[in-house]
Amino acid sequence: MNAAALVRYVLRRIGLAIAVLWAAFTVSFIVLYLMPGDPVATMAGGGLDGEPLTPAELDALRARYGLDQPLIVQYGQHLWNALHGDFGTSVQSGQDVRAAIAEALPPTLQIATAGLVVAIVGGTALAVVATFTRVRWLKQALLGLPSLAVSLPVFWVGLMLVQIFSFGLRLFPSVGAEGPASLVLPAITLGLPTGALVAQVLAKSLDQTLTEPYVTTARAKGVGRAAIHLRHALRNAAIPALTVLGYVVGNLLAGSVVVETVFTRPGIGRLTVAAVGVQDIPLVQGIVVFAAVVFVLVNLVVDLTYPLLDPRIATGATA
Amino acid sequence: MTELLERPQSALPEPVPVQVTRPDRGKLLRFLGHRPGLVLSLLMVAFVLVAAFAPGLLAPGDPGVGDTAERLQPPSPAHIFGTDYLGRDVWTRVVHGASLSLQATVIAVAVALVIGGLIGLLAGFVRGWLDDLLMRVVDVLLAIPAVLLSLALITALGYGTVKVAIAVGVASVASFARVMRAETLRVRQATYVEAAYAVGTRWYVTLWRHVLPNAAGPVAVLAVLEFGLAILAVSALSFLGYGAPPPAPEWGSLVAEGRNYLAVAWWLCALPGLTIAATVLAVNRISRALDGEWRRFR
C-alpha cells in the first residue's frame, strides 16, 4: 500500500468537503438575502404582533442586522461569523441559532436513527430475498416494491399508519415523543422511502456481485447458495451501497420536516417549519448549512472508510 | 462519492433516431395489450387532465359550497369520496383541486427544465472554467436536501401555489443540468456539429439548431420522471401549509384539512392522498415506458 497516495486521497477529500460547505453557505446566503423583497420588512411584518414599524424603527432594525451595509460586506461578515460557528440569533425568539438547533437535535436524532434502522434492515432484507429467490414472480414483485414506496406521499403514509395503528388497532400513540412506542410509527414513515432507496441500490449491486468470478469459484468448491449470498456476496455488495449513505442521511433529515409535523413531535423538522412560517432568515440559513454539514461529514467518513474496506480505491487500481 | 447519487443515467435511452416511418397501429395495440398497468396509467393521467381543464364534466358541483346537514358523511353513491366537516363533497374538491396541483407541478418542472437545461447546455458546450464552475454549483445543490432548499426559497419568496412551484423547480435544477451537460458533451463531438462549424455556421446557431434538438431526448424523459417527484414535493409543501390559502382545494391541503378528523372520518385523508399516490404511480409508469421500453419492443 502506497502511503503517499493514501495521504493525498485523504487531503483531497477533506479539501473537497470544505469547499462544498463554503459553497453551501454561499448558496443559502444568495437565496435568503438576495432574493427580491426586503428581509427586514418581511421580518418586521411577519412578527407575532404584526404591527407596522415606523421608518426609523426599520432603519434601526436594518442597522442591527447589518443590512444597511453593502451586500459584499454583509456576506463577508456573515461568513466570518459562520466560520466561528455563529449564525446569529433567531428573529422570532431571539435565541442563538446554534443553541436552537442543538436543542431541537436530540428528538430528531432519535427518529432519524430509528428510521435508518428500519431503512437498512428492511431495505437489506428485501434486496437479499429478491436476489436470492428463484421464483420469478416473487422477484418481480419484490423489486417493484421500492418504486411503489417512493410514489406514496410521505405525509399520507404517516397519517394512514396513525389511522390504522393508533385509532384502529390502538397499538401505538398517534402523537408525542414519550417512550419507545411513540417512535415506531414515525420510524416506519421515515424509513419507508429511505429503505426503498437502500433496497434499489443494494439489489443492483448484489446482482452484479453474484456474477463475479470468486462467486463461481466458491460455488465450484461446494459452498452452498445461501452461504455465498450472505457471507461472500452481501459483504462485497455493501461497499457500493455505502456511497448513498450521505444521501440517505440527508433524506432522513429532510423527511423529519414532514414526519415531525404529522406526528406532532419536537425536533429540527418542526423548528424548520416554524422558522419558515415567520420568515426567520438566520434560523433557516442555520438549518440549511447544518444539513449540508451533516451531508458532507457523512460523505467524508464514508470516503475515508473506503480505503480500509477496499484497498483498491486508495491505490487507484481498477477493480 | 457522487457516482451513485446521480440519476440512473444508464437508464436513459441512447439518442432516438428520428423515425420517418408512420407509427404502426398494430404494434401500439400489441405493446399496450401486454401492459395493462400502462393502460391504467394512461387512463389515470387522462382523467387528471380532464379534471384539470374541465372539472365540471366530472364534478358539476361547487367545490366551495357544502350542506352542513350532510357533514362528515362516509363515501356513498351520492358522495363517492364522502363529505367533509362543512358538508362539502370531497370528490368535487379533489377534481377541482387537480388544476391547482397540476399547474404547480407543470411550473415546477418547467423551471427545473429551463434553468437546469440552460446550465447543462452552457457547461457542456463552452467547457473549460465555466463548466467547472457550473458543475461545482450543481454539486452543492445536491448536498442540500431538496425539501430544505425549497423551504429556504419559500422563506425568501413567501407563500402561494406559484411560489411553491418555483421553489420545487429550483430545488430540482441539479439533475437536469447534469443530464443536459452529459448529452451536450456527447452531441458536440458529432460529425454534423463539426460540419456546421466547417461551413461557417455561427456558434449560437449551431447550439440552437444542431446541439439542442439532438441533446433534448433524454432530458425530456427525465422531465416526465421529474413530474412524479414534483407532484409529491408540491403536495408535501401544500400539506405543510405553504400553498394557496385554505379554501383552495389543493391536494396536499385537502389531506391536511382531513387530518383533524382522522379519528372520525378516514375518507377525508385517505381518498385525496390515494389520488395523489395514483397520479404519481401512473406518471412514473409512463416515464418507464418512454424510457426505452417502446424502442426495445418488437
mmCIF file of N, CA and C in Angstrom, chain A residues 13 16 19-20 23-24 27-28 31-32 35-36 147-148 150-156 159-160 162-163 167 175 201 204 240-241 243-244 247 250-251 253-254 257-258 261-264 272-281 284 287-288 291-292 295-296 299 303, chain B residues 1-5 8 10 136-137 139-149 151-159 229 232 235-237 239-240 242 251-252 255-256 258-259 261-267 269-274 276-278 280-281 284 288:
data_model
loop_
_atom_site.group_PDB
_atom_site.id
_atom_site.type_symbol
_atom_site.label_atom_id
_atom_site.label_comp_id
_atom_site.label_asym_id
_atom_site.label_seq_id
_atom_site.Cartn_x
_atom_site.Cartn_y
_atom_site.Cartn_z
ATOM 1 N N ARG A 13 -9.996 14.681 -0.174
ATOM 2 C CA ARG A 13 -11.376 14.538 0.300
ATOM 3 C C ARG A 13 -11.735 15.635 1.292
ATOM 4 N N LEU A 16 -12.179 18.951 -0.491
ATOM 5 C CA LEU A 16 -13.448 18.955 -1.219
ATOM 6 C C LEU A 16 -14.608 19.230 -0.267
ATOM 7 N N ALA A 19 -14.743 22.866 0.636
ATOM 8 C CA ALA A 19 -15.228 23.654 -0.488
ATOM 9 C C ALA A 19 -16.742 23.554 -0.616
ATOM 10 N N VAL A 20 -17.283 22.351 -0.444
ATOM 11 C CA VAL A 20 -18.732 22.173 -0.568
ATOM 12 C C VAL A 20 -19.459 22.963 0.525
ATOM 13 N N ALA A 23 -19.489 26.638 -0.262
ATOM 14 C CA ALA A 23 -20.425 26.898 -1.344
ATOM 15 C C ALA A 23 -21.868 26.788 -0.852
ATOM 16 N N ALA A 24 -22.136 25.828 0.039
ATOM 17 C CA ALA A 24 -23.500 25.685 0.562
ATOM 18 C C ALA A 24 -23.894 26.928 1.345
ATOM 19 N N VAL A 27 -24.627 29.632 -1.279
ATOM 20 C CA VAL A 27 -25.918 29.423 -1.956
ATOM 21 C C VAL A 27 -27.066 29.841 -1.043
ATOM 22 N N SER A 28 -27.004 29.432 0.235
ATOM 23 C CA SER A 28 -28.107 29.781 1.132
ATOM 24 C C SER A 28 -28.138 31.288 1.375
ATOM 25 N N VAL A 31 -29.797 32.786 -1.727
ATOM 26 C CA VAL A 31 -31.238 32.520 -1.744
ATOM 27 C C VAL A 31 -31.964 33.409 -0.740
ATOM 28 N N LEU A 32 -31.398 33.498 0.485
ATOM 29 C CA LEU A 32 -32.152 34.146 1.551
ATOM 30 C C LEU A 32 -31.986 35.662 1.583
ATOM 31 N N MET A 35 -32.720 37.465 -2.678
ATOM 32 C CA MET A 35 -33.994 37.316 -3.371
ATOM 33 C C MET A 35 -34.773 38.626 -3.283
ATOM 34 N N PRO A 36 -35.648 38.862 -4.263
ATOM 35 C CA PRO A 36 -36.457 40.081 -4.213
ATOM 36 C C PRO A 36 -37.205 40.156 -2.895
ATOM 37 N N SER A 147 -40.211 1.082 -5.978
ATOM 38 C CA SER A 147 -40.753 2.182 -6.774
ATOM 39 C C SER A 147 -42.179 2.509 -6.342
ATOM 40 N N LEU A 148 -42.879 1.515 -5.778
ATOM 41 C CA LEU A 148 -44.195 1.810 -5.210
ATOM 42 C C LEU A 148 -44.035 2.695 -3.967
ATOM 43 N N VAL A 150 -41.698 4.806 -3.101
ATOM 44 C CA VAL A 150 -41.299 6.200 -3.292
ATOM 45 C C VAL A 150 -42.392 7.006 -3.992
ATOM 46 N N SER A 151 -43.444 6.334 -4.478
ATOM 47 C CA SER A 151 -44.525 7.075 -5.137
ATOM 48 C C SER A 151 -45.590 7.541 -4.153
ATOM 49 N N LEU A 152 -45.528 7.058 -2.916
ATOM 50 C CA LEU A 152 -46.541 7.439 -1.940
ATOM 51 C C LEU A 152 -46.117 8.724 -1.232
ATOM 52 N N PRO A 153 -47.046 9.673 -1.068
ATOM 53 C CA PRO A 153 -46.701 10.884 -0.319
ATOM 54 C C PRO A 153 -46.396 10.517 1.130
ATOM 55 N N VAL A 154 -45.256 10.993 1.653
ATOM 56 C CA VAL A 154 -44.813 10.608 2.992
ATOM 57 C C VAL A 154 -45.833 11.013 4.055
ATOM 58 N N PHE A 155 -46.377 12.241 3.911
ATOM 59 C CA PHE A 155 -47.324 12.710 4.925
ATOM 60 C C PHE A 155 -48.565 11.821 4.959
ATOM 61 N N TRP A 156 -48.965 11.333 3.787
ATOM 62 C CA TRP A 156 -50.154 10.488 3.707
ATOM 63 C C TRP A 156 -49.885 9.120 4.341
ATOM 64 N N LEU A 159 -50.120 9.516 8.051
ATOM 65 C CA LEU A 159 -51.496 9.648 8.537
ATOM 66 C C LEU A 159 -52.250 8.326 8.459
ATOM 67 N N MET A 160 -51.982 7.542 7.391
ATOM 68 C CA MET A 160 -52.665 6.253 7.270
ATOM 69 C C MET A 160 -52.197 5.292 8.355
ATOM 70 N N VAL A 162 -51.210 6.186 11.332
ATOM 71 C CA VAL A 162 -51.886 6.651 12.544
ATOM 72 C C VAL A 162 -53.316 6.136 12.556
ATOM 73 N N GLN A 163 -53.982 6.287 11.400
ATOM 74 C CA GLN A 163 -55.363 5.830 11.246
ATOM 75 C C GLN A 163 -55.516 4.362 11.623
ATOM 76 N N PHE A 167 -55.671 4.727 15.807
ATOM 77 C CA PHE A 167 -57.112 4.844 16.025
ATOM 78 C C PHE A 167 -57.818 3.507 15.823
ATOM 79 N N VAL A 175 -49.517 10.763 18.559
ATOM 80 C CA VAL A 175 -48.698 11.973 18.617
ATOM 81 C C VAL A 175 -47.738 11.879 19.803
ATOM 82 N N VAL A 201 -30.497 0.206 -4.531
ATOM 83 C CA VAL A 201 -29.051 0.239 -4.747
ATOM 84 C C VAL A 201 -28.425 -1.122 -4.427
ATOM 85 N N LYS A 204 -29.232 -3.996 -6.953
ATOM 86 C CA LYS A 204 -28.459 -3.833 -8.186
ATOM 87 C C LYS A 204 -27.028 -4.302 -7.968
ATOM 88 N N PRO A 240 -20.429 -0.621 -2.449
ATOM 89 C CA PRO A 240 -21.017 0.417 -3.309
ATOM 90 C C PRO A 240 -22.272 1.032 -2.697
ATOM 91 N N ALA A 241 -23.020 0.234 -1.928
ATOM 92 C CA ALA A 241 -24.247 0.753 -1.337
ATOM 93 C C ALA A 241 -23.946 1.829 -0.299
ATOM 94 N N THR A 243 -22.074 4.282 -0.664
ATOM 95 C CA THR A 243 -21.964 5.604 -1.299
ATOM 96 C C THR A 243 -23.222 6.428 -1.113
ATOM 97 N N VAL A 244 -24.375 5.757 -0.996
ATOM 98 C CA VAL A 244 -25.604 6.539 -0.884
ATOM 99 C C VAL A 244 -25.895 6.934 0.554
ATOM 100 N N TYR A 247 -26.488 10.611 1.165
ATOM 101 C CA TYR A 247 -27.768 10.974 0.595
ATOM 102 C C TYR A 247 -28.903 10.490 1.490
ATOM 103 N N GLY A 250 -29.156 12.666 4.578
ATOM 104 C CA GLY A 250 -29.772 13.930 4.175
ATOM 105 C C GLY A 250 -31.273 13.775 4.014
ATOM 106 N N ASN A 251 -31.675 12.650 3.404
ATOM 107 C CA ASN A 251 -33.082 12.334 3.206
ATOM 108 C C ASN A 251 -33.836 12.235 4.521
ATOM 109 N N LEU A 253 -33.034 13.629 7.360
ATOM 110 C CA LEU A 253 -33.129 14.962 7.955
ATOM 111 C C LEU A 253 -34.258 15.749 7.291
ATOM 112 N N ALA A 254 -34.305 15.676 5.935
ATOM 113 C CA ALA A 254 -35.350 16.395 5.202
ATOM 114 C C ALA A 254 -36.713 15.787 5.511
ATOM 115 N N VAL A 257 -38.987 16.948 8.435
ATOM 116 C CA VAL A 257 -39.871 18.113 8.319
ATOM 117 C C VAL A 257 -41.323 17.655 8.277
ATOM 118 N N VAL A 258 -41.599 16.692 7.401
ATOM 119 C CA VAL A 258 -42.975 16.209 7.254
ATOM 120 C C VAL A 258 -43.355 15.288 8.408
ATOM 121 N N THR A 261 -44.116 16.958 11.656
ATOM 122 C CA THR A 261 -45.381 17.681 11.581
ATOM 123 C C THR A 261 -46.560 16.717 11.733
ATOM 124 N N VAL A 262 -46.488 15.582 11.023
ATOM 125 C CA VAL A 262 -47.589 14.618 11.063
ATOM 126 C C VAL A 262 -47.774 14.074 12.479
ATOM 127 N N PHE A 263 -46.669 13.737 13.146
ATOM 128 C CA PHE A 263 -46.765 13.106 14.453
ATOM 129 C C PHE A 263 -46.644 14.096 15.608
ATOM 130 N N THR A 264 -46.655 15.402 15.296
ATOM 131 C CA THR A 264 -46.550 16.448 16.312
ATOM 132 C C THR A 264 -45.425 16.167 17.305
ATOM 133 N N THR A 272 -37.824 23.928 11.623
ATOM 134 C CA THR A 272 -37.753 24.459 10.270
ATOM 135 C C THR A 272 -39.101 25.015 9.837
ATOM 136 N N VAL A 273 -40.163 24.221 10.052
ATOM 137 C CA VAL A 273 -41.497 24.657 9.628
ATOM 138 C C VAL A 273 -41.862 25.969 10.322
ATOM 139 N N ALA A 274 -41.564 26.044 11.630
ATOM 140 C CA ALA A 274 -41.881 27.269 12.369
ATOM 141 C C ALA A 274 -41.058 28.440 11.837
ATOM 142 N N ALA A 275 -39.775 28.189 11.548
ATOM 143 C CA ALA A 275 -38.892 29.268 11.089
ATOM 144 C C ALA A 275 -39.341 29.790 9.728
ATOM 145 N N VAL A 276 -39.727 28.874 8.823
ATOM 146 C CA VAL A 276 -40.195 29.298 7.503
ATOM 147 C C VAL A 276 -41.489 30.091 7.661
ATOM 148 N N GLY A 277 -42.332 29.647 8.602
ATOM 149 C CA GLY A 277 -43.619 30.296 8.802
ATOM 150 C C GLY A 277 -43.496 31.760 9.169
ATOM 151 N N VAL A 278 -42.463 32.131 9.943
ATOM 152 C CA VAL A 278 -42.303 33.536 10.338
ATOM 153 C C VAL A 278 -41.135 34.189 9.610
ATOM 154 N N GLN A 279 -40.666 33.549 8.537
ATOM 155 C CA GLN A 279 -39.551 34.062 7.733
ATOM 156 C C GLN A 279 -38.352 34.432 8.597
ATOM 157 N N ASP A 280 -37.978 33.479 9.441
ATOM 158 C CA ASP A 280 -36.846 33.670 10.337
ATOM 159 C C ASP A 280 -35.564 33.331 9.574
ATOM 160 N N ILE A 281 -35.054 34.320 8.824
ATOM 161 C CA ILE A 281 -33.969 34.042 7.872
ATOM 162 C C ILE A 281 -32.703 33.456 8.519
ATOM 163 N N VAL A 284 -33.336 29.776 9.361
ATOM 164 C CA VAL A 284 -33.449 28.920 8.177
ATOM 165 C C VAL A 284 -32.059 28.688 7.579
ATOM 166 N N ILE A 287 -30.169 26.169 9.586
ATOM 167 C CA ILE A 287 -30.622 24.790 9.382
ATOM 168 C C ILE A 287 -30.111 24.242 8.043
ATOM 169 N N VAL A 288 -30.177 25.083 6.998
ATOM 170 C CA VAL A 288 -29.699 24.626 5.686
ATOM 171 C C VAL A 288 -28.213 24.275 5.747
ATOM 172 N N ALA A 291 -27.667 21.078 7.585
ATOM 173 C CA ALA A 291 -27.944 19.899 6.755
ATOM 174 C C ALA A 291 -26.765 19.602 5.833
ATOM 175 N N ALA A 292 -26.181 20.669 5.267
ATOM 176 C CA ALA A 292 -25.023 20.468 4.386
ATOM 177 C C ALA A 292 -23.846 19.906 5.172
ATOM 178 N N PHE A 295 -24.431 16.235 5.666
ATOM 179 C CA PHE A 295 -24.208 15.527 4.401
ATOM 180 C C PHE A 295 -22.709 15.376 4.128
ATOM 181 N N VAL A 296 -21.985 16.490 4.279
ATOM 182 C CA VAL A 296 -20.553 16.476 3.978
ATOM 183 C C VAL A 296 -19.793 15.575 4.948
ATOM 184 N N ASN A 299 -20.436 11.910 4.192
ATOM 185 C CA ASN A 299 -19.708 11.520 2.992
ATOM 186 C C ASN A 299 -18.208 11.429 3.225
ATOM 187 N N ASP A 303 -16.050 8.245 2.633
ATOM 188 C CA ASP A 303 -14.894 8.290 1.733
ATOM 189 C C ASP A 303 -13.623 7.824 2.427
ATOM 190 N N MET B 1 -17.631 9.592 -4.802
ATOM 191 C CA MET B 1 -18.761 9.606 -3.882
ATOM 192 C C MET B 1 -20.046 9.952 -4.597
ATOM 193 N N THR B 2 -19.955 10.590 -5.753
ATOM 194 C CA THR B 2 -21.187 11.068 -6.348
ATOM 195 C C THR B 2 -21.772 10.134 -7.407
ATOM 196 N N GLU B 3 -20.996 9.110 -7.793
ATOM 197 C CA GLU B 3 -21.482 8.290 -8.915
ATOM 198 C C GLU B 3 -22.907 7.813 -8.710
ATOM 199 N N LEU B 4 -23.166 7.270 -7.506
ATOM 200 C CA LEU B 4 -24.463 6.661 -7.291
ATOM 201 C C LEU B 4 -25.539 7.674 -6.932
ATOM 202 N N LEU B 5 -25.086 8.913 -6.675
ATOM 203 C CA LEU B 5 -26.075 9.931 -6.350
ATOM 204 C C LEU B 5 -26.750 10.443 -7.604
ATOM 205 N N PRO B 8 -30.064 7.469 -12.419
ATOM 206 C CA PRO B 8 -29.576 6.332 -13.205
ATOM 207 C C PRO B 8 -29.452 6.709 -14.673
ATOM 208 N N SER B 10 -27.709 5.381 -16.897
ATOM 209 C CA SER B 10 -27.704 4.246 -17.806
ATOM 210 C C SER B 10 -29.121 3.932 -18.256
ATOM 211 N N ARG B 136 -19.683 22.579 -10.168
ATOM 212 C CA ARG B 136 -19.456 22.624 -8.718
ATOM 213 C C ARG B 136 -20.696 23.160 -8.023
ATOM 214 N N VAL B 137 -21.317 24.202 -8.635
ATOM 215 C CA VAL B 137 -22.556 24.749 -8.057
ATOM 216 C C VAL B 137 -23.620 23.653 -7.998
ATOM 217 N N ASP B 139 -23.138 20.446 -7.807
ATOM 218 C CA ASP B 139 -22.777 19.504 -6.743
ATOM 219 C C ASP B 139 -23.256 20.003 -5.383
ATOM 220 N N VAL B 140 -23.105 21.319 -5.177
ATOM 221 C CA VAL B 140 -23.512 21.880 -3.893
ATOM 222 C C VAL B 140 -25.023 21.775 -3.728
ATOM 223 N N LEU B 141 -25.756 22.036 -4.827
ATOM 224 C CA LEU B 141 -27.213 21.923 -4.753
ATOM 225 C C LEU B 141 -27.614 20.511 -4.339
ATOM 226 N N LEU B 142 -26.815 19.521 -4.757
ATOM 227 C CA LEU B 142 -27.129 18.141 -4.384
ATOM 228 C C LEU B 142 -26.810 17.856 -2.919
ATOM 229 N N ALA B 143 -25.934 18.694 -2.322
ATOM 230 C CA ALA B 143 -25.541 18.456 -0.928
ATOM 231 C C ALA B 143 -26.607 18.957 0.046
ATOM 232 N N ILE B 144 -27.510 19.818 -0.426
ATOM 233 C CA ILE B 144 -28.582 20.314 0.433
ATOM 234 C C ILE B 144 -29.848 19.543 0.064
ATOM 235 N N PRO B 145 -30.495 18.872 1.043
ATOM 236 C CA PRO B 145 -31.714 18.137 0.708
ATOM 237 C C PRO B 145 -32.731 19.047 0.023
ATOM 238 N N ALA B 146 -33.403 18.508 -1.018
ATOM 239 C CA ALA B 146 -34.289 19.327 -1.848
ATOM 240 C C ALA B 146 -35.372 20.029 -1.026
ATOM 241 N N VAL B 147 -35.938 19.328 -0.030
ATOM 242 C CA VAL B 147 -37.015 19.935 0.754
ATOM 243 C C VAL B 147 -36.521 21.185 1.474
ATOM 244 N N LEU B 148 -35.300 21.103 2.049
ATOM 245 C CA LEU B 148 -34.771 22.246 2.788
ATOM 246 C C LEU B 148 -34.470 23.404 1.855
ATOM 247 N N LEU B 149 -33.968 23.093 0.653
ATOM 248 C CA LEU B 149 -33.696 24.146 -0.324
ATOM 249 C C LEU B 149 -35.003 24.826 -0.717
ATOM 250 N N LEU B 151 -37.693 24.985 1.091
ATOM 251 C CA LEU B 151 -38.174 25.763 2.235
ATOM 252 C C LEU B 151 -37.420 27.080 2.357
ATOM 253 N N ALA B 152 -36.103 27.058 2.075
ATOM 254 C CA ALA B 152 -35.323 28.297 2.114
ATOM 255 C C ALA B 152 -35.863 29.277 1.078
ATOM 256 N N LEU B 153 -36.188 28.763 -0.119
ATOM 257 C CA LEU B 153 -36.723 29.633 -1.167
ATOM 258 C C LEU B 153 -38.084 30.198 -0.770
ATOM 259 N N ILE B 154 -38.909 29.361 -0.115
ATOM 260 C CA ILE B 154 -40.229 29.833 0.307
ATOM 261 C C ILE B 154 -40.077 30.916 1.375
ATOM 262 N N THR B 155 -39.062 30.748 2.249
ATOM 263 C CA THR B 155 -38.800 31.780 3.250
ATOM 264 C C THR B 155 -38.558 33.124 2.572
ATOM 265 N N ALA B 156 -37.798 33.086 1.464
ATOM 266 C CA ALA B 156 -37.465 34.326 0.778
ATOM 267 C C ALA B 156 -38.634 34.827 -0.069
ATOM 268 N N LEU B 157 -39.345 33.910 -0.735
ATOM 269 C CA LEU B 157 -40.361 34.325 -1.712
ATOM 270 C C LEU B 157 -41.726 34.554 -1.080
ATOM 271 N N GLY B 158 -42.080 33.768 -0.058
ATOM 272 C CA GLY B 158 -43.407 33.848 0.531
ATOM 273 C C GLY B 158 -44.280 32.680 0.106
ATOM 274 N N TYR B 159 -45.573 32.731 0.503
ATOM 275 C CA TYR B 159 -46.479 31.611 0.257
ATOM 276 C C TYR B 159 -47.187 31.722 -1.085
ATOM 277 N N LEU B 229 -42.009 13.303 -9.107
ATOM 278 C CA LEU B 229 -41.344 13.846 -7.924
ATOM 279 C C LEU B 229 -41.910 15.219 -7.576
ATOM 280 N N LEU B 232 -45.222 15.070 -5.774
ATOM 281 C CA LEU B 232 -45.012 14.733 -4.364
ATOM 282 C C LEU B 232 -44.494 15.939 -3.578
ATOM 283 N N SER B 235 -47.180 18.666 -3.239
ATOM 284 C CA SER B 235 -48.256 18.326 -2.310
ATOM 285 C C SER B 235 -47.745 18.308 -0.873
ATOM 286 N N ALA B 236 -46.467 17.934 -0.682
ATOM 287 C CA ALA B 236 -45.918 17.962 0.680
ATOM 288 C C ALA B 236 -45.869 19.400 1.199
ATOM 289 N N LEU B 237 -45.407 20.336 0.357
ATOM 290 C CA LEU B 237 -45.331 21.733 0.795
ATOM 291 C C LEU B 237 -46.727 22.309 1.003
ATOM 292 N N PHE B 239 -49.264 20.482 1.927
ATOM 293 C CA PHE B 239 -49.693 19.857 3.188
ATOM 294 C C PHE B 239 -49.183 20.661 4.384
ATOM 295 N N LEU B 240 -47.935 21.147 4.281
ATOM 296 C CA LEU B 240 -47.348 21.915 5.377
ATOM 297 C C LEU B 240 -47.973 23.307 5.487
ATOM 298 N N TYR B 242 -47.918 25.824 2.897
ATOM 299 C CA TYR B 242 -47.269 26.930 2.197
ATOM 300 C C TYR B 242 -47.908 27.232 0.850
ATOM 301 N N TRP B 251 -54.434 19.475 -3.481
ATOM 302 C CA TRP B 251 -54.467 18.107 -2.993
ATOM 303 C C TRP B 251 -53.786 17.952 -1.638
ATOM 304 N N GLY B 252 -52.619 18.563 -1.503
ATOM 305 C CA GLY B 252 -51.891 18.439 -0.237
ATOM 306 C C GLY B 252 -52.674 19.044 0.911
ATOM 307 N N VAL B 255 -55.548 16.886 2.266
ATOM 308 C CA VAL B 255 -55.120 15.892 3.246
ATOM 309 C C VAL B 255 -54.889 16.559 4.600
ATOM 310 N N ALA B 256 -54.283 17.759 4.580
ATOM 311 C CA ALA B 256 -54.016 18.472 5.829
ATOM 312 C C ALA B 256 -55.317 18.816 6.551
ATOM 313 N N GLY B 258 -58.120 17.161 6.359
ATOM 314 C CA GLY B 258 -58.722 15.931 6.850
ATOM 315 C C GLY B 258 -58.049 15.404 8.092
ATOM 316 N N ARG B 259 -56.796 15.881 8.322
ATOM 317 C CA ARG B 259 -56.005 15.371 9.432
ATOM 318 C C ARG B 259 -56.709 15.548 10.777
ATOM 319 N N TYR B 261 -59.734 15.333 11.409
ATOM 320 C CA TYR B 261 -60.894 14.451 11.566
ATOM 321 C C TYR B 261 -60.513 12.998 11.335
ATOM 322 N N LEU B 262 -59.209 12.724 11.489
ATOM 323 C CA LEU B 262 -58.685 11.403 11.154
ATOM 324 C C LEU B 262 -59.414 10.303 11.930
ATOM 325 N N ALA B 263 -59.689 10.554 13.204
ATOM 326 C CA ALA B 263 -60.270 9.507 14.045
ATOM 327 C C ALA B 263 -61.719 9.218 13.676
ATOM 328 N N VAL B 264 -62.435 10.237 13.169
ATOM 329 C CA VAL B 264 -63.859 10.031 12.896
ATOM 330 C C VAL B 264 -64.182 9.893 11.416
ATOM 331 N N ALA B 265 -63.319 10.408 10.530
ATOM 332 C CA ALA B 265 -63.653 10.401 9.099
ATOM 333 C C ALA B 265 -62.408 10.033 8.292
ATOM 334 N N TRP B 266 -62.173 8.744 8.147
ATOM 335 C CA TRP B 266 -60.947 8.273 7.483
ATOM 336 C C TRP B 266 -60.848 8.740 6.041
ATOM 337 N N TRP B 267 -62.023 8.887 5.377
ATOM 338 C CA TRP B 267 -62.013 9.181 3.944
ATOM 339 C C TRP B 267 -61.444 10.558 3.636
ATOM 340 N N CYS B 269 -58.735 12.013 4.640
ATOM 341 C CA CYS B 269 -57.304 11.921 4.342
ATOM 342 C C CYS B 269 -57.028 10.869 3.285
ATOM 343 N N ALA B 270 -57.672 9.711 3.476
ATOM 344 C CA ALA B 270 -57.302 8.542 2.686
ATOM 345 C C ALA B 270 -57.522 8.773 1.197
ATOM 346 N N LEU B 271 -58.696 9.298 0.814
ATOM 347 C CA LEU B 271 -59.028 9.331 -0.608
ATOM 348 C C LEU B 271 -58.271 10.409 -1.398
ATOM 349 N N PRO B 272 -58.177 11.658 -0.896
ATOM 350 C CA PRO B 272 -57.323 12.616 -1.631
ATOM 351 C C PRO B 272 -55.872 12.134 -1.710
ATOM 352 N N GLY B 273 -55.367 11.545 -0.615
ATOM 353 C CA GLY B 273 -53.986 11.043 -0.623
ATOM 354 C C GLY B 273 -53.807 9.933 -1.636
ATOM 355 N N LEU B 274 -54.826 9.074 -1.714
ATOM 356 C CA LEU B 274 -54.773 7.979 -2.686
ATOM 357 C C LEU B 274 -54.745 8.533 -4.112
ATOM 358 N N ILE B 276 -53.369 11.366 -5.039
ATOM 359 C CA ILE B 276 -52.001 11.819 -5.284
ATOM 360 C C ILE B 276 -51.119 10.613 -5.622
ATOM 361 N N ALA B 277 -51.213 9.562 -4.777
ATOM 362 C CA ALA B 277 -50.367 8.377 -4.973
ATOM 363 C C ALA B 277 -50.630 7.748 -6.343
ATOM 364 N N ALA B 278 -51.912 7.624 -6.725
ATOM 365 C CA ALA B 278 -52.243 7.000 -8.005
ATOM 366 C C ALA B 278 -51.694 7.824 -9.165
ATOM 367 N N VAL B 280 -49.053 9.844 -9.121
ATOM 368 C CA VAL B 280 -47.592 9.705 -9.170
ATOM 369 C C VAL B 280 -47.203 8.344 -9.754
ATOM 370 N N LEU B 281 -47.892 7.274 -9.305
ATOM 371 C CA LEU B 281 -47.598 5.944 -9.831
ATOM 372 C C LEU B 281 -47.805 5.902 -11.339
ATOM 373 N N ASN B 284 -45.037 7.786 -13.142
ATOM 374 C CA ASN B 284 -43.785 7.029 -13.107
ATOM 375 C C ASN B 284 -43.827 5.843 -14.060
ATOM 376 N N ARG B 288 -41.378 5.199 -17.313
ATOM 377 C CA ARG B 288 -40.621 3.965 -17.556
ATOM 378 C C ARG B 288 -40.863 3.465 -18.970
#
